[in-house]
Short mmCIF file of C-alpha atoms in Angstrom, two decimals:
data_model
loop_
_atom_site.label_atom_id
_atom_site.label_comp_id
_atom_site.label_asym_id
_atom_site.label_seq_id
_atom_site.Cartn_x
_atom_site.Cartn_y
_atom_site.Cartn_z
CA MET Q 17 -12.96 -5.60 -17.38
CA ALA Q 18 -13.40 -7.10 -13.82
CA PRO Q 19 -14.36 -10.68 -12.87
CA PRO Q 20 -18.49 -10.77 -12.12
CA MET Q 21 -18.48 -10.52 -8.24
CA ALA Q 22 -21.93 -11.57 -6.26
CA VAL Q 23 -22.84 -8.94 -3.50
CA ALA Q 24 -23.84 -9.96 -0.17
CA ALA Q 25 -25.00 -6.72 2.43
CA ASP Q 26 -23.00 -9.31 4.90
CA PRO Q 27 -19.01 -9.79 4.56
CA LEU Q 28 -18.90 -13.64 4.55
CA GLY Q 29 -17.48 -15.76 7.49
CA PRO Q 30 -14.68 -17.56 6.84
CA GLN Q 31 -16.84 -20.97 7.08
CA VAL Q 32 -19.24 -20.89 3.99
CA ILE Q 33 -21.81 -23.80 3.06
CA LEU Q 34 -23.84 -23.64 0.13
CA GLY Q 35 -26.99 -25.29 -1.34
CA PHE Q 36 -28.42 -25.01 -4.78
CA CYS Q 37 -30.99 -26.21 -6.92
CA ASP Q 38 -29.33 -30.15 -7.37
CA LEU Q 39 -30.15 -32.77 -9.05
CA ASN Q 40 -33.48 -33.58 -6.74
CA GLY Q 41 -33.81 -30.27 -3.95
CA ALA Q 42 -31.66 -32.34 -1.02
CA SER Q 43 -29.12 -29.67 -1.01
CA LEU Q 44 -31.98 -27.04 -0.05
CA LYS Q 45 -33.09 -29.31 1.72
CA ALA Q 46 -29.63 -29.54 3.32
CA ILE Q 47 -28.92 -25.83 4.48
CA GLY Q 48 -32.05 -25.30 5.10
CA SER Q 49 -31.84 -27.49 8.16
CA LEU Q 50 -28.94 -25.96 9.47
CA ASP Q 51 -28.89 -22.61 11.47
CA ALA Q 52 -27.60 -20.59 14.75
CA ALA Q 53 -26.76 -23.16 17.60
CA PRO Q 54 -27.93 -22.47 20.93
CA GLY Q 55 -27.13 -19.03 22.12
CA CYS Q 56 -25.43 -17.54 18.59
CA ALA Q 57 -27.42 -15.09 16.73
CA ALA Q 58 -28.76 -15.16 12.58
CA SER Q 59 -29.21 -13.04 10.24
CA THR Q 60 -30.82 -13.57 6.52
CA SER Q 61 -29.88 -11.11 3.91
CA LEU Q 62 -30.28 -10.93 -0.15
CA LEU Q 63 -27.31 -12.15 -2.62
CA GLU Q 64 -27.32 -10.47 -5.75
CA PHE Q 65 -25.24 -12.12 -8.73
CA PRO Q 66 -25.98 -12.66 -12.83
CA GLY Q 67 -28.50 -14.81 -13.70
CA LEU Q 68 -30.99 -14.47 -11.29
CA ASP Q 69 -33.65 -12.10 -13.60
CA GLY Q 70 -37.10 -13.94 -13.67
CA CYS Q 71 -36.18 -17.18 -11.36
CA ARG Q 72 -38.58 -18.43 -9.33
CA ALA Q 73 -37.61 -19.51 -5.65
CA ALA Q 74 -37.70 -22.51 -5.65
CA PHE Q 75 -38.36 -23.91 -1.99
CA GLY Q 76 -40.18 -21.85 0.20
CA ASP Q 77 -41.46 -22.77 3.96
CA ASP Q 78 -44.59 -21.93 5.70
CA SER Q 79 -43.33 -20.17 8.80
CA GLY Q 80 -40.76 -18.43 6.34
CA THR Q 81 -37.63 -19.03 8.28
CA VAL Q 82 -35.84 -21.16 5.70
CA GLU Q 83 -36.58 -18.76 2.81
CA ALA Q 84 -35.51 -14.97 2.87
CA ALA Q 85 -38.43 -13.14 1.64
CA CYS Q 86 -39.70 -15.86 -0.77
CA SER Q 87 -35.76 -14.89 -2.35
CA THR Q 88 -34.17 -16.60 -4.98
CA ALA Q 89 -31.19 -16.56 -3.26
CA SER Q 90 -29.74 -15.29 0.24
CA VAL Q 91 -27.28 -15.48 3.16
CA THR Q 92 -27.69 -17.00 6.66
CA SER Q 93 -24.63 -15.35 8.53
CA ILE Q 94 -24.58 -16.64 12.16
CA ARG Q 95 -22.04 -15.10 14.72
CA THR Q 96 -21.78 -15.80 17.96
CA LYS Q 97 -23.12 -12.55 19.49
CA GLU Q 98 -25.13 -9.65 17.80
CA GLY Q 99 -22.67 -7.33 16.14
CA GLN Q 100 -19.90 -9.94 15.82
CA PRO Q 101 -18.99 -10.82 12.73
CA ALA Q 102 -20.24 -13.61 10.97
CA GLN Q 103 -18.65 -16.90 11.12
CA VAL Q 104 -20.18 -18.98 9.25
CA SER Q 105 -22.36 -17.87 6.13
CA ILE Q 106 -24.81 -20.62 4.32
CA ILE Q 107 -25.40 -19.32 1.09
CA ALA Q 108 -28.67 -20.74 -0.64
CA ILE Q 109 -29.49 -20.57 -4.24
CA ASN Q 110 -32.28 -21.24 -4.14
CA ALA Q 111 -33.89 -20.98 -8.05
CA ALA Q 112 -32.76 -22.91 -11.25
CA LEU Q 113 -30.96 -20.72 -13.36
CA PRO Q 114 -30.93 -20.69 -17.21
CA GLU Q 115 -28.46 -22.81 -18.43
CA GLU Q 116 -26.72 -19.98 -20.38
CA GLN Q 117 -26.56 -18.21 -17.06
CA GLN Q 118 -25.13 -20.73 -14.83
CA ALA Q 119 -21.29 -20.37 -15.72
CA ALA Q 120 -21.63 -16.81 -14.97
CA ALA Q 121 -23.98 -16.95 -11.77
CA CYS Q 122 -21.02 -19.98 -10.77
CA ALA Q 123 -17.94 -17.50 -11.44
CA ALA Q 124 -19.28 -14.55 -9.53
CA ILE Q 125 -20.57 -16.60 -5.96
CA VAL Q 126 -16.80 -18.48 -6.12
CA ASN Q 127 -15.19 -14.98 -7.11
CA LEU Q 128 -16.77 -13.95 -4.07
CA VAL Q 129 -15.78 -16.94 -1.89
CA ALA Q 130 -12.30 -16.22 -3.27
CA ALA Q 131 -12.17 -12.51 -2.12
CA SER Q 132 -13.66 -13.42 1.60
CA GLN Q 133 -11.13 -16.51 2.01
CA ALA Q 134 -7.87 -14.40 1.04
CA GLY Q 135 -9.00 -11.58 3.34
CA HIS Q 136 -9.34 -14.07 6.10
CA ARG Q 137 -6.18 -15.67 5.09
CA ALA Q 138 -4.55 -12.17 4.77
CA GLY Q 139 -5.80 -11.25 8.48
CA GLY Q 140 -4.40 -14.97 9.83
CA GLY Q 141 -7.08 -14.93 12.45
CA GLY Q 142 -6.20 -11.61 13.67
CA GLY Q 143 -9.93 -10.31 13.40
CA GLY Q 144 -10.70 -12.37 16.32
CA ILE Q 145 -13.01 -14.64 14.41
CA PRO Q 146 -12.22 -18.19 15.23
CA GLY Q 147 -11.42 -20.24 11.96
CA ALA Q 148 -10.36 -17.11 9.78
CA ALA Q 149 -6.92 -18.66 9.28
CA GLN Q 150 -8.34 -21.43 7.46
CA PRO Q 151 -11.43 -20.77 6.16
CA CYS Q 152 -13.36 -23.30 3.74
CA LEU Q 153 -16.18 -23.41 1.59
CA THR Q 154 -18.37 -26.21 2.13
CA VAL Q 155 -20.98 -27.57 -0.93
CA LEU Q 156 -23.57 -30.03 -0.12
CA ALA Q 157 -25.61 -31.29 -3.05
CA SER Q 158 -27.11 -35.00 -4.38
CA THR Q 159 -25.63 -35.94 -8.14
CA LEU Q 160 -26.30 -39.13 -10.29
CA LEU Q 161 -23.41 -41.49 -10.23
CA GLN Q 162 -21.93 -43.93 -12.38
CA ALA Q 163 -23.49 -47.77 -11.03
CA SER Q 164 -20.03 -48.71 -10.11
CA ALA Q 165 -19.50 -46.07 -7.57
CA ARG Q 166 -19.98 -46.83 -3.69
CA ALA Q 167 -22.52 -46.38 -1.94
CA GLY Q 168 -22.83 -43.63 0.22
CA VAL Q 169 -21.63 -39.68 0.26
CA HIS Q 170 -18.67 -38.80 -1.49
CA ALA Q 171 -16.41 -36.31 -1.09
CA TRP Q 172 -14.00 -34.01 -3.31
CA CYS Q 173 -11.86 -31.40 -1.92
CA SER Q 174 -10.15 -29.05 -3.85
CA PRO Q 175 -5.97 -28.58 -4.27
CA ALA Q 176 -6.19 -25.62 -1.93
CA ALA Q 177 -8.47 -28.06 0.94
CA SER Q 178 -6.00 -30.43 0.74
CA THR Q 179 -4.29 -29.63 3.86
CA LEU Q 180 -7.42 -28.60 5.81
CA PRO Q 181 -7.71 -30.14 9.43
CA LEU Q 182 -11.36 -29.45 8.25
CA ALA Q 183 -11.60 -30.94 5.14
CA SER Q 184 -10.36 -34.02 6.48
CA ALA Q 185 -12.67 -34.10 9.09
CA LEU Q 186 -15.80 -33.77 6.88
CA ALA Q 187 -14.01 -36.33 4.30
CA SER Q 188 -12.85 -38.73 6.49
CA PRO Q 189 -16.03 -40.99 6.87
CA CYS Q 190 -17.37 -40.28 3.05
CA ALA Q 191 -16.23 -42.34 -0.15
CA PRO Q 192 -13.37 -40.01 -2.27
CA LEU Q 193 -14.56 -38.84 -5.67
CA LEU Q 194 -11.92 -40.44 -8.14
CA PRO Q 195 -10.94 -38.84 -11.39
CA THR Q 196 -12.33 -40.84 -13.25
CA MET Q 197 -16.26 -40.29 -11.69
CA PRO Q 198 -17.17 -37.22 -13.79
CA VAL Q 199 -19.74 -34.91 -12.01
CA HIS Q 200 -23.29 -34.72 -14.00
CA ASP Q 201 -24.82 -31.64 -13.14
CA ASN Q 202 -23.73 -29.13 -14.69
CA MET Q 203 -23.63 -26.18 -11.62
CA LEU Q 204 -21.34 -28.60 -9.70
CA ALA Q 205 -19.01 -29.50 -12.46
CA LEU Q 206 -18.73 -25.53 -12.98
CA LEU Q 207 -18.19 -25.11 -9.08
CA GLN Q 208 -15.72 -27.72 -9.21
CA HIS Q 209 -13.49 -25.91 -11.66
CA MET Q 210 -13.87 -22.89 -10.62
CA ALA Q 211 -12.78 -23.42 -6.84
CA THR Q 212 -9.36 -25.14 -8.02
CA ALA Q 213 -8.72 -22.25 -10.45
CA THR Q 214 -9.10 -19.36 -8.25
CA GLY Q 215 -7.44 -21.31 -4.93
CA VAL Q 216 -10.47 -21.55 -3.28
CA ALA Q 217 -10.51 -24.02 -0.45
CA ALA Q 218 -13.19 -26.16 -0.96
CA VAL Q 219 -14.91 -29.36 -0.04
CA PHE Q 220 -18.21 -31.09 -1.85
CA LEU Q 221 -20.06 -33.43 -0.44
CA LEU Q 222 -22.26 -35.33 -2.54
CA ALA Q 223 -24.91 -37.64 -2.04
CA PRO Q 224 -25.94 -40.68 -4.57
CA GLY Q 225 -29.11 -40.19 -6.07
CA HIS Q 226 -31.90 -40.05 -9.06
CA ARG Q 227 -34.05 -37.55 -10.21
CA PRO Q 228 -37.60 -37.64 -9.40
CA PRO Q 229 -39.27 -39.22 -12.58
CA ALA Q 230 -42.50 -37.12 -14.09
CA GLY Q 231 -45.59 -37.40 -11.86
CA SER Q 232 -43.96 -38.63 -8.68
CA ASP Q 233 -43.60 -36.99 -4.91
CA ALA Q 234 -40.36 -35.42 -5.15
CA ALA Q 235 -40.33 -35.01 -1.29
CA GLU Q 236 -39.22 -39.33 -1.01
CA GLU Q 237 -35.95 -38.48 -3.12
CA SER Q 238 -34.83 -34.90 -1.65
CA GLY Q 239 -35.61 -36.12 1.59
CA ALA Q 240 -33.71 -39.15 0.93
CA GLY Q 241 -30.21 -37.10 0.26
CA CYS Q 242 -30.74 -34.00 2.73
CA SER Q 243 -30.56 -37.22 5.32
CA ALA Q 244 -27.79 -38.60 3.62
CA LEU Q 245 -26.01 -35.52 3.83
CA LEU Q 246 -26.45 -34.14 7.08
CA GLY Q 247 -25.83 -37.83 7.76
CA ALA Q 248 -22.14 -37.18 6.48
CA PHE Q 249 -21.94 -33.44 7.82
CA SER Q 250 -23.59 -33.79 11.25
CA PRO Q 251 -20.93 -36.00 12.88
CA ALA Q 252 -17.78 -33.30 11.51
CA LEU Q 253 -19.59 -30.49 13.38
CA SER Q 254 -18.39 -32.12 17.04
CA SER Q 255 -14.89 -32.95 16.09
CA ALA Q 256 -11.97 -30.81 17.03
CA ALA Q 257 -11.26 -29.67 13.33
CA ALA Q 258 -14.81 -28.10 13.35
CA GLN Q 259 -13.82 -26.42 16.85
CA GLN Q 260 -10.60 -25.20 15.37
CA ALA Q 261 -12.62 -23.76 12.66
CA GLY Q 262 -15.01 -21.85 14.59
CA LEU Q 263 -17.96 -24.40 13.03
CA SER Q 264 -18.45 -26.23 16.24
CA GLY Q 265 -20.59 -24.63 18.68
CA VAL Q 266 -22.27 -22.37 16.02
CA VAL Q 267 -23.83 -24.20 13.80
CA ALA Q 268 -26.67 -27.03 14.61
CA VAL Q 269 -28.23 -29.54 12.14
CA GLN Q 270 -32.82 -28.87 12.36
CA LEU Q 271 -34.47 -31.47 10.52
CA GLU Q 272 -37.53 -30.28 11.34
CA ARG Q 273 -36.68 -26.97 9.34
CA ALA Q 274 -36.50 -29.59 6.18
CA ALA Q 275 -39.72 -31.40 7.00
CA ARG Q 276 -41.30 -27.06 6.91
CA MET Q 277 -39.94 -26.81 3.28
CA THR Q 278 -42.43 -27.30 0.32
CA LEU Q 279 -41.48 -27.17 -3.19
CA ARG Q 280 -42.78 -24.08 -4.65
CA ALA Q 281 -40.99 -24.20 -8.71
CA PRO Q 282 -40.14 -27.47 -9.43
CA TRP Q 283 -37.41 -27.49 -11.88
CA PHE Q 284 -36.45 -31.09 -12.64
CA VAL Q 285 -39.98 -31.91 -14.15
CA ASP Q 286 -42.59 -30.15 -16.34
CA ALA Q 287 -44.97 -32.18 -15.01
CA ARG Q 288 -47.80 -31.43 -17.78
CA GLU Q 289 -44.79 -32.40 -20.58
CA GLY Q 290 -41.98 -34.11 -18.83
CA ALA Q 291 -39.35 -31.76 -19.70
CA ARG Q 292 -36.39 -31.15 -18.38
CA HIS Q 293 -36.03 -27.75 -16.43
CA GLY Q 294 -32.20 -26.78 -17.47
CA VAL Q 295 -28.97 -28.74 -17.03
CA MET Q 296 -29.36 -30.61 -14.53
CA TYR Q 297 -27.00 -33.22 -14.92
CA ALA Q 298 -24.95 -33.80 -18.49
#
């Protein structure tokens, strides 16, 4: 039986940035703040993979630019010019997946990225895409970390990313996620394990956070996490490693985009019952 694989309308670029319904919404707000740099072109299409049936879009945007047609999953492809292959692909899993569907969904997405990275490496950059020889998956998320963890964003690199200059540039300002620090989020743990198992070069930037209490304003927690993640990610965009990887001058941070995002389907708390939606942390 063939492994599950997500279906994207456009081939993924060598640099893939992933966000999903994390602990408090910081992940989707962070990637929602990323857009094409001036002079570059961006297009958004739907992403299909197992587990999306019946799910509702978590975040929306009054202008309609962050969420592709109110979709539950999308890929924003950024290229230096129209008609050229994508250099950067931003994947938004804009729906809280049921616990029983999370493993299949993560496998489908990681398998898609693994196939893409293998293709870019095989081409050796010969296809004219900057950074194609050094593809990397970057995951931005907020998670619950143990009390003994250092403050600030933590970074984890898969074995395949250990020698990538971009991985070093992204992780250098962060505290390392030590093996003694468990990842208290089912989706994060699945993505981490599958990236390791499939040989995907991946960097996880994780901001310490908390689940918004019932009846509270989730924007405060998600906004703080988003700011922390972008504070760690943004400096790397101007690094020599990012230029070599094809990120510099292609992706830009626009904080006003995150401010426009509105929570439509809360997944972390049922305000009526105070119940948890899904497994947001173990």
